[in-house]
Amino acid sequence: MSASGFATRLIALTRKETRQMLRDRSNLIVGLLLPVVLILLFGYGLSFDVKDARVTVVLEDSSPTARNAVAGMRGSPYLAPAWATSMAEAEQMIRAGQTDAILRVPGDFSRRLAAGDAQLQLLLNGVDSNTATTIEGYVSGALAIPAQQQADRAGNKPSGVASVVVVQRMWFNEAGESTWYLVPGLVVLVMTLIGAFLTSLLVAREWERGTLESLFVTPVRPLELVLAKLAPYIVIGAIDLAMCLLAARYLFDVPMRGSLWVIILASLLYLMVSLGLGLFISATTRNQFAASQMALLTSFMPAMMLSGFVFDLRNVPVVIQVVSKVLPATHFMGLIKTLFMAGDYWPDILRDCAILALYAVVLIAATRRSLKKKLD
């Protein structure tokens, strides 16, 4: 075998593969667009920093001494303090997800400060333990500012404010375990994978094989076809959901403070959304490769990166926040974490379930419309 013959065949094959790649627009788009998306997403869109953390301050002691002790909260660029008149009001805010932490100044703060054993209570929302730990450090640093200012003025360590001890307690995640918020998030990823990614190939496969044309000459209606394709995957999704819940309870010891039936119904509702999205992609692309890549880009990756699974979405640019609010995975992610770790908070349950139901109806209707009996 001569070297010239090898080079000739290699050049010919290279030209053929290059032309084929250029003709396959979906492959070209994925090859060029996906790296750009990942670079922009990791470079600008995601951050582990916490900005404008919502901390509610409850001043049970309204003396100037107590107000001076928490004055540093206002000057921190990482904290957005709010004020509550009572612990009951602050507790309602943290349960509703309106605040990330509660800083309680007890009624005997001034008296105990004079005695040298003053304490402040810090209650943290532990649904996201990483964010809670970061906020704890920010609050501790902010509370140290008045003491440092007094020390600078006096030229030595003050005996008053510096003796304040912050007693923190984590709500909803007492152990501070990251698995307590990661495992509920995995339910979202599994439902997305089973729903959108797998079903994205169903109709496209039939378009490629020509079997869908055979169905078009039968009395079968598009809605019946859609529902028939959804049914087996609903069963598979239910089995996967059961495995996720059993693993969360018995392998990872994740608390399940919300109603089990609400968790199951909300998960199945999101599964319907994912299945509808996958079928819609499959029916419109009519190509298995393009359908699988579209499902990856529009369902699984956003569910993992832009739903709040790992990153606090309040710390990303406004454009990314707007995009995340459009994703059904974002609404289900917040709902499932609340159900697991905080319990049944019905305003959130009703709102997020209504949004998911709307997505399911719209996607199934769009899929039905795309499967009208026509071949063009």
mmCIF file of C-alpha atoms in Angstrom:
data_model
loop_
_atom_site.group_PDB
_atom_site.id
_atom_site.type_symbol
_atom_site.label_atom_id
_atom_site.label_comp_id
_atom_site.label_asym_id
_atom_site.label_seq_id
_atom_site.Cartn_x
_atom_site.Cartn_y
_atom_site.Cartn_z
ATOM 1 C CA MET A 1 0.000 0.000 0.000
ATOM 2 C CA SER A 2 1.645 3.206 -1.214
ATOM 3 C CA ALA A 3 1.774 6.406 0.771
ATOM 4 C CA SER A 4 0.248 8.368 -2.117
ATOM 5 C CA GLY A 5 -2.822 6.076 -2.229
ATOM 6 C CA PHE A 6 -3.343 6.471 1.521
ATOM 7 C CA ALA A 7 -3.138 10.256 1.272
ATOM 8 C CA THR A 8 -5.573 10.338 -1.656
ATOM 9 C CA ARG A 9 -8.197 8.282 0.194
ATOM 10 C CA LEU A 10 -7.725 10.275 3.389
ATOM 11 C CA ILE A 11 -8.245 13.576 1.576
ATOM 12 C CA ALA A 12 -11.325 12.242 -0.202
ATOM 13 C CA LEU A 13 -12.864 10.979 3.047
ATOM 14 C CA THR A 14 -12.081 14.250 4.783
ATOM 15 C CA ARG A 15 -13.863 16.222 2.052
ATOM 16 C CA LYS A 16 -16.881 13.939 2.273
ATOM 17 C CA GLU A 17 -17.139 14.251 6.068
ATOM 18 C CA THR A 18 -16.706 18.031 5.861
ATOM 19 C CA ARG A 19 -19.504 18.383 3.312
ATOM 20 C CA GLN A 20 -21.762 16.102 5.345
ATOM 21 C CA MET A 21 -21.134 18.153 8.470
ATOM 22 C CA LEU A 22 -21.930 21.394 6.685
ATOM 23 C CA ARG A 23 -25.170 19.928 5.328
ATOM 24 C CA ASP A 24 -26.263 18.787 8.790
ATOM 25 C CA ARG A 25 -27.204 22.147 10.269
ATOM 26 C CA SER A 26 -28.309 20.719 13.615
ATOM 27 C CA ASN A 27 -24.928 19.077 14.132
ATOM 28 C CA LEU A 28 -23.173 22.294 13.163
ATOM 29 C CA ILE A 29 -25.289 24.394 15.512
ATOM 30 C CA VAL A 30 -24.677 22.061 18.449
ATOM 31 C CA GLY A 31 -20.954 21.918 17.726
ATOM 32 C CA LEU A 32 -20.607 25.682 17.562
ATOM 33 C CA LEU A 33 -23.396 27.008 19.777
ATOM 34 C CA LEU A 34 -23.122 24.681 22.765
ATOM 35 C CA PRO A 35 -19.533 25.684 23.667
ATOM 36 C CA VAL A 36 -20.485 29.355 23.423
ATOM 37 C CA VAL A 37 -23.477 28.801 25.713
ATOM 38 C CA LEU A 38 -21.350 26.941 28.259
ATOM 39 C CA ILE A 39 -18.636 29.596 28.233
ATOM 40 C CA LEU A 40 -21.113 32.437 28.730
ATOM 41 C CA LEU A 41 -23.090 30.479 31.314
ATOM 42 C CA PHE A 42 -20.122 29.580 33.487
ATOM 43 C CA GLY A 43 -18.281 32.840 32.888
ATOM 44 C CA TYR A 44 -21.085 35.336 33.499
ATOM 45 C CA GLY A 45 -24.295 33.621 34.468
ATOM 46 C CA LEU A 46 -23.339 31.552 37.526
ATOM 47 C CA SER A 47 -21.902 32.633 40.852
ATOM 48 C CA PHE A 48 -21.387 31.070 44.262
ATOM 49 C CA ASP A 49 -21.442 34.489 45.915
ATOM 50 C CA VAL A 50 -24.532 35.651 47.801
ATOM 51 C CA LYS A 51 -25.602 39.255 47.260
ATOM 52 C CA ASP A 52 -28.408 41.176 48.936
ATOM 53 C CA ALA A 53 -29.162 38.313 51.296
ATOM 54 C CA ARG A 54 -32.504 38.947 52.955
ATOM 55 C CA VAL A 55 -32.093 39.076 56.751
ATOM 56 C CA THR A 56 -35.041 40.039 58.914
ATOM 57 C CA VAL A 57 -34.097 41.787 62.166
ATOM 58 C CA VAL A 58 -36.444 41.456 65.139
ATOM 59 C CA LEU A 59 -35.679 44.151 67.737
ATOM 60 C CA GLU A 60 -37.307 43.028 70.965
ATOM 61 C CA ASP A 61 -34.995 45.500 72.707
ATOM 62 C CA SER A 62 -35.444 48.898 71.037
ATOM 63 C CA SER A 63 -32.790 50.703 73.074
ATOM 64 C CA PRO A 64 -30.028 52.708 71.346
ATOM 65 C CA THR A 65 -27.526 50.120 72.548
ATOM 66 C CA ALA A 66 -29.367 47.323 70.802
ATOM 67 C CA ARG A 67 -29.777 49.349 67.609
ATOM 68 C CA ASN A 68 -26.070 50.155 67.596
ATOM 69 C CA ALA A 69 -25.207 46.469 67.910
ATOM 70 C CA VAL A 70 -26.964 45.667 64.609
ATOM 71 C CA ALA A 71 -26.061 48.917 62.834
ATOM 72 C CA GLY A 72 -23.440 47.134 60.742
ATOM 73 C CA MET A 73 -26.210 45.213 58.946
ATOM 74 C CA ARG A 74 -27.128 48.337 56.995
ATOM 75 C CA GLY A 75 -23.634 48.987 55.701
ATOM 76 C CA SER A 76 -22.933 45.556 54.186
ATOM 77 C CA PRO A 77 -23.279 45.255 50.383
ATOM 78 C CA TYR A 78 -24.056 41.554 50.820
ATOM 79 C CA LEU A 79 -27.032 41.980 53.158
ATOM 80 C CA ALA A 80 -30.484 43.449 52.590
ATOM 81 C CA PRO A 81 -31.869 43.814 56.129
ATOM 82 C CA ALA A 82 -35.596 44.112 56.775
ATOM 83 C CA TRP A 83 -37.337 44.767 60.056
ATOM 84 C CA ALA A 84 -40.118 42.826 61.733
ATOM 85 C CA THR A 85 -42.140 43.764 64.760
ATOM 86 C CA SER A 86 -42.329 40.255 66.213
ATOM 87 C CA MET A 87 -40.863 36.774 65.911
ATOM 88 C CA ALA A 88 -44.220 35.462 64.687
ATOM 89 C CA GLU A 89 -44.094 37.831 61.716
ATOM 90 C CA ALA A 90 -40.468 36.925 60.972
ATOM 91 C CA GLU A 91 -41.188 33.187 61.204
ATOM 92 C CA GLN A 92 -44.023 33.570 58.715
ATOM 93 C CA MET A 93 -41.634 35.364 56.346
ATOM 94 C CA ILE A 94 -39.003 32.611 56.493
ATOM 95 C CA ARG A 95 -41.609 29.890 55.971
ATOM 96 C CA ALA A 96 -42.965 31.772 52.962
ATOM 97 C CA GLY A 97 -39.465 32.117 51.500
ATOM 98 C CA GLN A 98 -39.513 35.912 51.856
ATOM 99 C CA THR A 99 -36.355 36.031 53.952
ATOM 100 C CA ASP A 100 -33.191 33.950 54.253
ATOM 101 C CA ALA A 101 -32.457 34.475 57.941
ATOM 102 C CA ILE A 102 -33.802 36.001 61.146
ATOM 103 C CA LEU A 103 -31.601 37.991 63.527
ATOM 104 C CA ARG A 104 -33.337 38.237 66.889
ATOM 105 C CA VAL A 105 -32.290 40.815 69.461
ATOM 106 C CA PRO A 106 -33.801 39.612 72.777
ATOM 107 C CA GLY A 107 -35.564 41.971 75.151
ATOM 108 C CA ASP A 108 -32.845 41.719 77.811
ATOM 109 C CA PHE A 109 -30.015 42.449 75.372
ATOM 110 C CA SER A 110 -28.955 45.799 76.923
ATOM 111 C CA ARG A 111 -28.957 44.420 80.453
ATOM 112 C CA ARG A 112 -26.954 41.335 79.508
ATOM 113 C CA LEU A 113 -24.578 43.439 77.422
ATOM 114 C CA ALA A 114 -23.763 45.479 80.511
ATOM 115 C CA ALA A 115 -23.118 42.212 82.353
ATOM 116 C CA GLY A 116 -20.845 41.026 79.541
ATOM 117 C CA ASP A 117 -22.829 37.985 78.348
ATOM 118 C CA ALA A 118 -25.149 39.386 75.656
ATOM 119 C CA GLN A 119 -26.389 37.060 72.916
ATOM 120 C CA LEU A 120 -28.094 37.455 69.558
ATOM 121 C CA GLN A 121 -30.058 34.648 67.922
ATOM 122 C CA LEU A 122 -29.551 33.942 64.214
ATOM 123 C CA LEU A 123 -32.037 31.624 62.500
ATOM 124 C CA LEU A 124 -30.985 30.474 59.033
ATOM 125 C CA ASN A 125 -33.081 28.981 56.240
ATOM 126 C CA GLY A 126 -31.227 25.717 55.662
ATOM 127 C CA VAL A 127 -33.039 24.657 52.489
ATOM 128 C CA ASP A 128 -29.813 25.671 50.737
ATOM 129 C CA SER A 129 -27.112 24.939 53.310
ATOM 130 C CA ASN A 130 -24.318 26.515 51.235
ATOM 131 C CA THR A 131 -26.175 29.830 51.040
ATOM 132 C CA ALA A 132 -27.055 29.613 54.733
ATOM 133 C CA THR A 133 -23.421 29.108 55.714
ATOM 134 C CA THR A 134 -22.367 32.065 53.572
ATOM 135 C CA ILE A 135 -25.041 34.310 55.099
ATOM 136 C CA GLU A 136 -23.918 33.304 58.582
ATOM 137 C CA GLY A 137 -20.431 34.560 57.785
ATOM 138 C CA TYR A 138 -21.790 37.822 56.344
ATOM 139 C CA VAL A 139 -23.945 38.491 59.413
ATOM 140 C CA SER A 140 -21.103 37.738 61.801
ATOM 141 C CA GLY A 141 -18.860 40.129 59.894
ATOM 142 C CA ALA A 142 -21.515 42.863 59.864
ATOM 143 C CA LEU A 143 -22.123 42.533 63.615
ATOM 144 C CA ALA A 144 -18.398 42.896 64.251
ATOM 145 C CA ILE A 145 -18.295 46.322 62.557
ATOM 146 C CA PRO A 146 -19.623 48.358 65.560
ATOM 147 C CA ALA A 147 -17.164 46.610 67.872
ATOM 148 C CA GLN A 148 -14.287 47.355 65.542
ATOM 149 C CA GLN A 149 -15.315 51.004 65.222
ATOM 150 C CA GLN A 150 -15.501 51.340 68.997
ATOM 151 C CA ALA A 151 -12.097 49.692 69.325
ATOM 152 C CA ASP A 152 -10.610 52.082 66.801
ATOM 153 C CA ARG A 153 -11.980 55.077 68.701
ATOM 154 C CA ALA A 154 -10.893 53.783 72.100
ATOM 155 C CA GLY A 155 -7.540 52.462 70.947
ATOM 156 C CA ASN A 156 -8.095 49.129 72.633
ATOM 157 C CA LYS A 157 -10.607 46.249 72.699
ATOM 158 C CA PRO A 158 -14.003 47.413 73.955
ATOM 159 C CA SER A 159 -15.659 45.628 76.789
ATOM 160 C CA GLY A 160 -19.206 46.175 75.522
ATOM 161 C CA VAL A 161 -20.170 45.256 72.002
ATOM 162 C CA ALA A 162 -17.276 42.865 71.502
ATOM 163 C CA SER A 163 -18.759 40.545 74.139
ATOM 164 C CA VAL A 164 -21.862 39.895 72.035
ATOM 165 C CA VAL A 165 -22.211 36.242 71.088
ATOM 166 C CA VAL A 166 -24.261 35.210 68.053
ATOM 167 C CA VAL A 167 -26.121 31.947 68.664
ATOM 168 C CA GLN A 168 -27.105 30.527 65.267
ATOM 169 C CA ARG A 169 -29.545 27.782 64.449
ATOM 170 C CA MET A 170 -30.295 26.294 61.022
ATOM 171 C CA TRP A 171 -33.958 25.978 60.086
ATOM 172 C CA PHE A 172 -35.214 23.227 57.749
ATOM 173 C CA ASN A 173 -31.716 21.693 57.619
ATOM 174 C CA GLU A 174 -30.581 21.289 61.211
ATOM 175 C CA ALA A 175 -27.677 19.034 60.286
ATOM 176 C CA GLY A 176 -26.385 21.385 57.584
ATOM 177 C CA GLU A 177 -26.201 18.447 55.154
ATOM 178 C CA SER A 178 -25.858 19.380 51.476
ATOM 179 C CA THR A 179 -27.563 16.107 50.513
ATOM 180 C CA TRP A 180 -30.750 17.403 52.119
ATOM 181 C CA TYR A 181 -31.207 19.926 49.311
ATOM 182 C CA LEU A 182 -29.357 18.071 46.540
ATOM 183 C CA VAL A 183 -31.415 14.875 46.738
ATOM 184 C CA PRO A 184 -34.812 16.615 46.270
ATOM 185 C CA GLY A 185 -33.257 18.416 43.303
ATOM 186 C CA LEU A 186 -32.337 15.065 41.790
ATOM 187 C CA VAL A 187 -36.050 14.280 41.538
ATOM 188 C CA VAL A 188 -36.310 17.193 39.108
ATOM 189 C CA LEU A 189 -33.376 15.964 37.030
ATOM 190 C CA VAL A 190 -34.679 12.391 36.877
ATOM 191 C CA MET A 191 -38.185 13.498 35.878
ATOM 192 C CA THR A 192 -36.637 15.729 33.209
ATOM 193 C CA LEU A 193 -34.401 12.966 31.871
ATOM 194 C CA ILE A 194 -37.160 10.365 31.701
ATOM 195 C CA GLY A 195 -39.698 12.820 30.348
ATOM 196 C CA ALA A 196 -38.119 15.172 27.841
ATOM 197 C CA PHE A 197 -34.939 13.406 26.812
ATOM 198 C CA LEU A 198 -36.320 9.914 26.168
ATOM 199 C CA THR A 199 -39.645 10.886 24.610
ATOM 200 C CA SER A 200 -37.902 13.354 22.295
ATOM 201 C CA LEU A 201 -37.003 10.352 20.120
ATOM 202 C CA LEU A 202 -40.424 8.704 19.893
ATOM 203 C CA VAL A 203 -42.185 10.568 17.105
ATOM 204 C CA ALA A 204 -38.941 11.459 15.313
ATOM 205 C CA ARG A 205 -38.108 7.755 15.063
ATOM 206 C CA GLU A 206 -41.466 7.037 13.464
ATOM 207 C CA TRP A 207 -41.029 9.908 11.018
ATOM 208 C CA GLU A 208 -37.662 8.491 9.949
ATOM 209 C CA ARG A 209 -38.959 4.927 9.594
ATOM 210 C CA GLY A 210 -42.116 5.981 7.782
ATOM 211 C CA THR A 211 -44.475 4.272 10.249
ATOM 212 C CA LEU A 212 -46.212 7.522 11.144
ATOM 213 C CA GLU A 213 -47.565 7.801 7.609
ATOM 214 C CA SER A 214 -49.234 4.427 8.103
ATOM 215 C CA LEU A 215 -50.958 5.698 11.221
ATOM 216 C CA PHE A 216 -52.243 8.726 9.333
ATOM 217 C CA VAL A 217 -54.469 6.555 7.143
ATOM 218 C CA THR A 218 -56.167 5.000 10.190
ATOM 219 C CA PRO A 219 -58.996 6.533 12.211
ATOM 220 C CA VAL A 220 -56.585 7.312 15.084
ATOM 221 C CA ARG A 221 -56.769 10.956 16.128
ATOM 222 C CA PRO A 222 -53.714 13.065 17.032
ATOM 223 C CA LEU A 223 -54.734 13.466 20.689
ATOM 224 C CA GLU A 224 -55.147 9.702 21.032
ATOM 225 C CA LEU A 225 -51.739 9.193 19.530
ATOM 226 C CA VAL A 226 -50.198 11.677 21.973
ATOM 227 C CA LEU A 227 -51.840 10.116 25.011
ATOM 228 C CA ALA A 228 -50.904 6.591 23.919
ATOM 229 C CA LYS A 229 -47.268 7.629 23.677
ATOM 230 C CA LEU A 230 -47.391 9.321 27.080
ATOM 231 C CA ALA A 231 -48.912 6.399 29.000
ATOM 232 C CA PRO A 232 -45.932 3.975 29.110
ATOM 233 C CA TYR A 233 -43.534 6.717 30.133
ATOM 234 C CA ILE A 234 -45.823 7.890 32.904
ATOM 235 C CA VAL A 235 -45.527 4.390 34.370
ATOM 236 C CA ILE A 236 -41.745 4.432 34.016
ATOM 237 C CA GLY A 237 -41.601 7.904 35.536
ATOM 238 C CA ALA A 238 -43.742 6.789 38.482
ATOM 239 C CA ILE A 239 -41.360 3.886 39.113
ATOM 240 C CA ASP A 240 -38.367 6.241 38.984
ATOM 241 C CA LEU A 241 -40.125 8.637 41.346
ATOM 242 C CA ALA A 242 -40.719 5.819 43.817
ATOM 243 C CA MET A 243 -37.026 4.892 43.676
ATOM 244 C CA CYS A 244 -36.028 8.521 44.266
ATOM 245 C CA LEU A 245 -38.311 8.858 47.274
ATOM 246 C CA LEU A 246 -37.160 5.557 48.775
ATOM 247 C CA ALA A 247 -33.514 6.496 48.282
ATOM 248 C CA ALA A 248 -34.087 9.928 49.834
ATOM 249 C CA ARG A 249 -35.736 8.399 52.875
ATOM 250 C CA TYR A 250 -33.697 5.256 53.510
ATOM 251 C CA LEU A 251 -30.309 5.886 51.863
ATOM 252 C CA PHE A 252 -29.741 9.588 52.536
ATOM 253 C CA ASP A 253 -32.055 10.143 55.545
ATOM 254 C CA VAL A 254 -33.538 13.252 53.941
ATOM 255 C CA PRO A 255 -36.576 14.485 55.895
ATOM 256 C CA MET A 256 -39.908 14.494 54.100
ATOM 257 C CA ARG A 257 -41.871 17.093 56.037
ATOM 258 C CA GLY A 258 -44.530 17.723 53.408
ATOM 259 C CA SER A 259 -47.422 15.461 52.509
ATOM 260 C CA LEU A 260 -46.307 12.389 50.559
ATOM 261 C CA TRP A 261 -49.366 12.611 48.310
ATOM 262 C CA VAL A 262 -48.633 16.251 47.476
ATOM 263 C CA ILE A 263 -45.044 15.338 46.598
ATOM 264 C CA ILE A 264 -46.228 12.496 44.349
ATOM 265 C CA LEU A 265 -48.923 14.530 42.606
ATOM 266 C CA ALA A 266 -46.617 17.521 42.039
ATOM 267 C CA SER A 267 -43.899 15.219 40.668
ATOM 268 C CA LEU A 268 -46.296 13.468 38.288
ATOM 269 C CA LEU A 269 -47.567 16.846 37.129
ATOM 270 C CA TYR A 270 -44.026 17.922 36.297
ATOM 271 C CA LEU A 271 -43.475 14.566 34.599
ATOM 272 C CA MET A 272 -46.412 15.375 32.310
ATOM 273 C CA VAL A 273 -44.749 18.688 31.473
ATOM 274 C CA SER A 274 -41.457 16.959 30.616
ATOM 275 C CA LEU A 275 -43.205 14.300 28.538
ATOM 276 C CA GLY A 276 -45.160 16.956 26.658
ATOM 277 C CA LEU A 277 -41.986 18.919 25.961
ATOM 278 C CA GLY A 278 -40.180 15.821 24.687
ATOM 279 C CA LEU A 279 -43.033 14.822 22.380
ATOM 280 C CA PHE A 280 -43.378 18.362 21.057
ATOM 281 C CA ILE A 281 -39.657 18.471 20.224
ATOM 282 C CA SER A 282 -39.873 15.040 18.605
ATOM 283 C CA ALA A 283 -42.933 15.920 16.521
ATOM 284 C CA THR A 284 -41.516 19.201 15.239
ATOM 285 C CA THR A 285 -37.915 18.185 14.473
ATOM 286 C CA ARG A 286 -38.720 14.804 12.798
ATOM 287 C CA ASN A 287 -35.067 13.804 13.247
ATOM 288 C CA GLN A 288 -33.753 11.695 16.113
ATOM 289 C CA PHE A 289 -30.360 13.337 16.401
ATOM 290 C CA ALA A 290 -31.743 16.863 16.229
ATOM 291 C CA ALA A 291 -34.495 15.938 18.690
ATOM 292 C CA SER A 292 -32.037 14.530 21.225
ATOM 293 C CA GLN A 293 -29.820 17.612 21.025
ATOM 294 C CA MET A 294 -32.789 19.969 21.303
ATOM 295 C CA ALA A 295 -34.031 18.073 24.354
ATOM 296 C CA LEU A 296 -30.589 18.321 25.934
ATOM 297 C CA LEU A 297 -30.373 22.067 25.323
ATOM 298 C CA THR A 298 -33.948 22.976 26.277
ATOM 299 C CA SER A 299 -34.705 20.603 29.143
ATOM 300 C CA PHE A 300 -31.942 18.709 30.917
ATOM 301 C CA MET A 301 -29.205 21.350 30.885
ATOM 302 C CA PRO A 302 -31.502 24.200 31.980
ATOM 303 C CA ALA A 303 -32.992 21.958 34.675
ATOM 304 C CA MET A 304 -29.512 21.293 36.043
ATOM 305 C CA MET A 305 -27.964 24.752 35.631
ATOM 306 C CA LEU A 306 -30.764 27.338 35.714
ATOM 307 C CA SER A 307 -33.406 25.929 38.050
ATOM 308 C CA GLY A 308 -31.741 26.615 41.398
ATOM 309 C CA PHE A 309 -30.493 23.031 41.718
ATOM 310 C CA VAL A 310 -26.956 24.118 42.608
ATOM 311 C CA PHE A 311 -26.821 27.916 42.327
ATOM 312 C CA ASP A 312 -28.821 30.652 44.014
ATOM 313 C CA LEU A 313 -30.592 32.316 41.093
ATOM 314 C CA ARG A 314 -30.799 35.678 42.865
ATOM 315 C CA ASN A 315 -27.064 36.102 42.355
ATOM 316 C CA VAL A 316 -27.103 35.784 38.553
ATOM 317 C CA PRO A 317 -27.739 38.600 36.035
ATOM 318 C CA VAL A 318 -31.309 39.777 35.524
ATOM 319 C CA VAL A 319 -31.495 38.254 32.028
ATOM 320 C CA ILE A 320 -30.627 34.817 33.425
ATOM 321 C CA GLN A 321 -33.212 35.254 36.186
ATOM 322 C CA VAL A 322 -35.904 36.057 33.620
ATOM 323 C CA VAL A 323 -34.971 32.998 31.556
ATOM 324 C CA SER A 324 -35.048 30.787 34.651
ATOM 325 C CA LYS A 325 -38.564 31.944 35.530
ATOM 326 C CA VAL A 326 -39.776 30.754 32.128
ATOM 327 C CA LEU A 327 -38.492 27.223 32.761
ATOM 328 C CA PRO A 328 -40.989 24.798 34.345
ATOM 329 C CA ALA A 329 -38.074 23.083 36.130
ATOM 330 C CA THR A 330 -37.458 26.242 38.186
ATOM 331 C CA HIS A 331 -40.974 26.208 39.606
ATOM 332 C CA PHE A 332 -40.854 22.495 40.380
ATOM 333 C CA MET A 333 -37.379 22.765 41.926
ATOM 334 C CA GLY A 334 -38.514 25.358 44.455
ATOM 335 C CA LEU A 335 -41.697 23.413 45.160
ATOM 336 C CA ILE A 336 -40.058 20.031 45.734
ATOM 337 C CA LYS A 337 -37.386 21.477 48.035
ATOM 338 C CA THR A 338 -40.047 23.255 50.080
ATOM 339 C CA LEU A 339 -42.156 20.093 50.332
ATOM 340 C CA PHE A 340 -39.211 17.987 51.459
ATOM 341 C CA MET A 341 -37.657 20.352 53.963
ATOM 342 C CA ALA A 342 -40.199 22.966 55.053
ATOM 343 C CA GLY A 343 -43.515 21.136 54.738
ATOM 344 C CA ASP A 344 -46.841 21.986 53.116
ATOM 345 C CA TYR A 345 -46.947 25.699 52.394
ATOM 346 C CA TRP A 346 -50.147 25.882 50.387
ATOM 347 C CA PRO A 347 -49.715 29.278 48.684
ATOM 348 C CA ASP A 348 -46.541 27.998 47.007
ATOM 349 C CA ILE A 349 -48.063 24.583 46.296
ATOM 350 C CA LEU A 350 -51.140 25.996 44.577
ATOM 351 C CA ARG A 351 -49.189 28.603 42.610
ATOM 352 C CA ASP A 352 -46.480 26.271 41.303
ATOM 353 C CA CYS A 353 -48.906 23.429 40.540
ATOM 354 C CA ALA A 354 -51.116 25.825 38.583
ATOM 355 C CA ILE A 355 -48.094 26.948 36.540
ATOM 356 C CA LEU A 356 -47.057 23.346 35.850
ATOM 357 C CA ALA A 357 -50.608 22.384 34.863
ATOM 358 C CA LEU A 358 -50.704 25.275 32.395
ATOM 359 C CA TYR A 359 -47.399 24.152 30.873
ATOM 360 C CA ALA A 360 -48.701 20.568 30.541
ATOM 361 C CA VAL A 361 -51.910 21.641 28.781
ATOM 362 C CA VAL A 362 -50.093 23.980 26.384
ATOM 363 C CA LEU A 363 -47.405 21.444 25.450
ATOM 364 C CA ILE A 364 -49.847 18.566 24.899
ATOM 365 C CA ALA A 365 -52.062 20.811 22.766
ATOM 366 C CA ALA A 366 -49.052 21.984 20.745
ATOM 367 C CA THR A 367 -47.950 18.362 20.195
ATOM 368 C CA ARG A 368 -51.447 17.387 19.089
ATOM 369 C CA ARG A 369 -51.477 20.248 16.617
ATOM 370 C CA SER A 370 -48.092 19.261 15.197
ATOM 371 C CA LEU A 371 -49.366 15.706 14.542
ATOM 372 C CA LYS A 372 -52.157 16.648 12.169
ATOM 373 C CA LYS A 373 -52.625 14.143 9.398
ATOM 374 C CA LYS A 374 -50.497 15.698 6.728
ATOM 375 C CA LEU A 375 -47.158 14.737 5.268
ATOM 376 C CA ASP A 376 -45.726 18.159 4.390
#
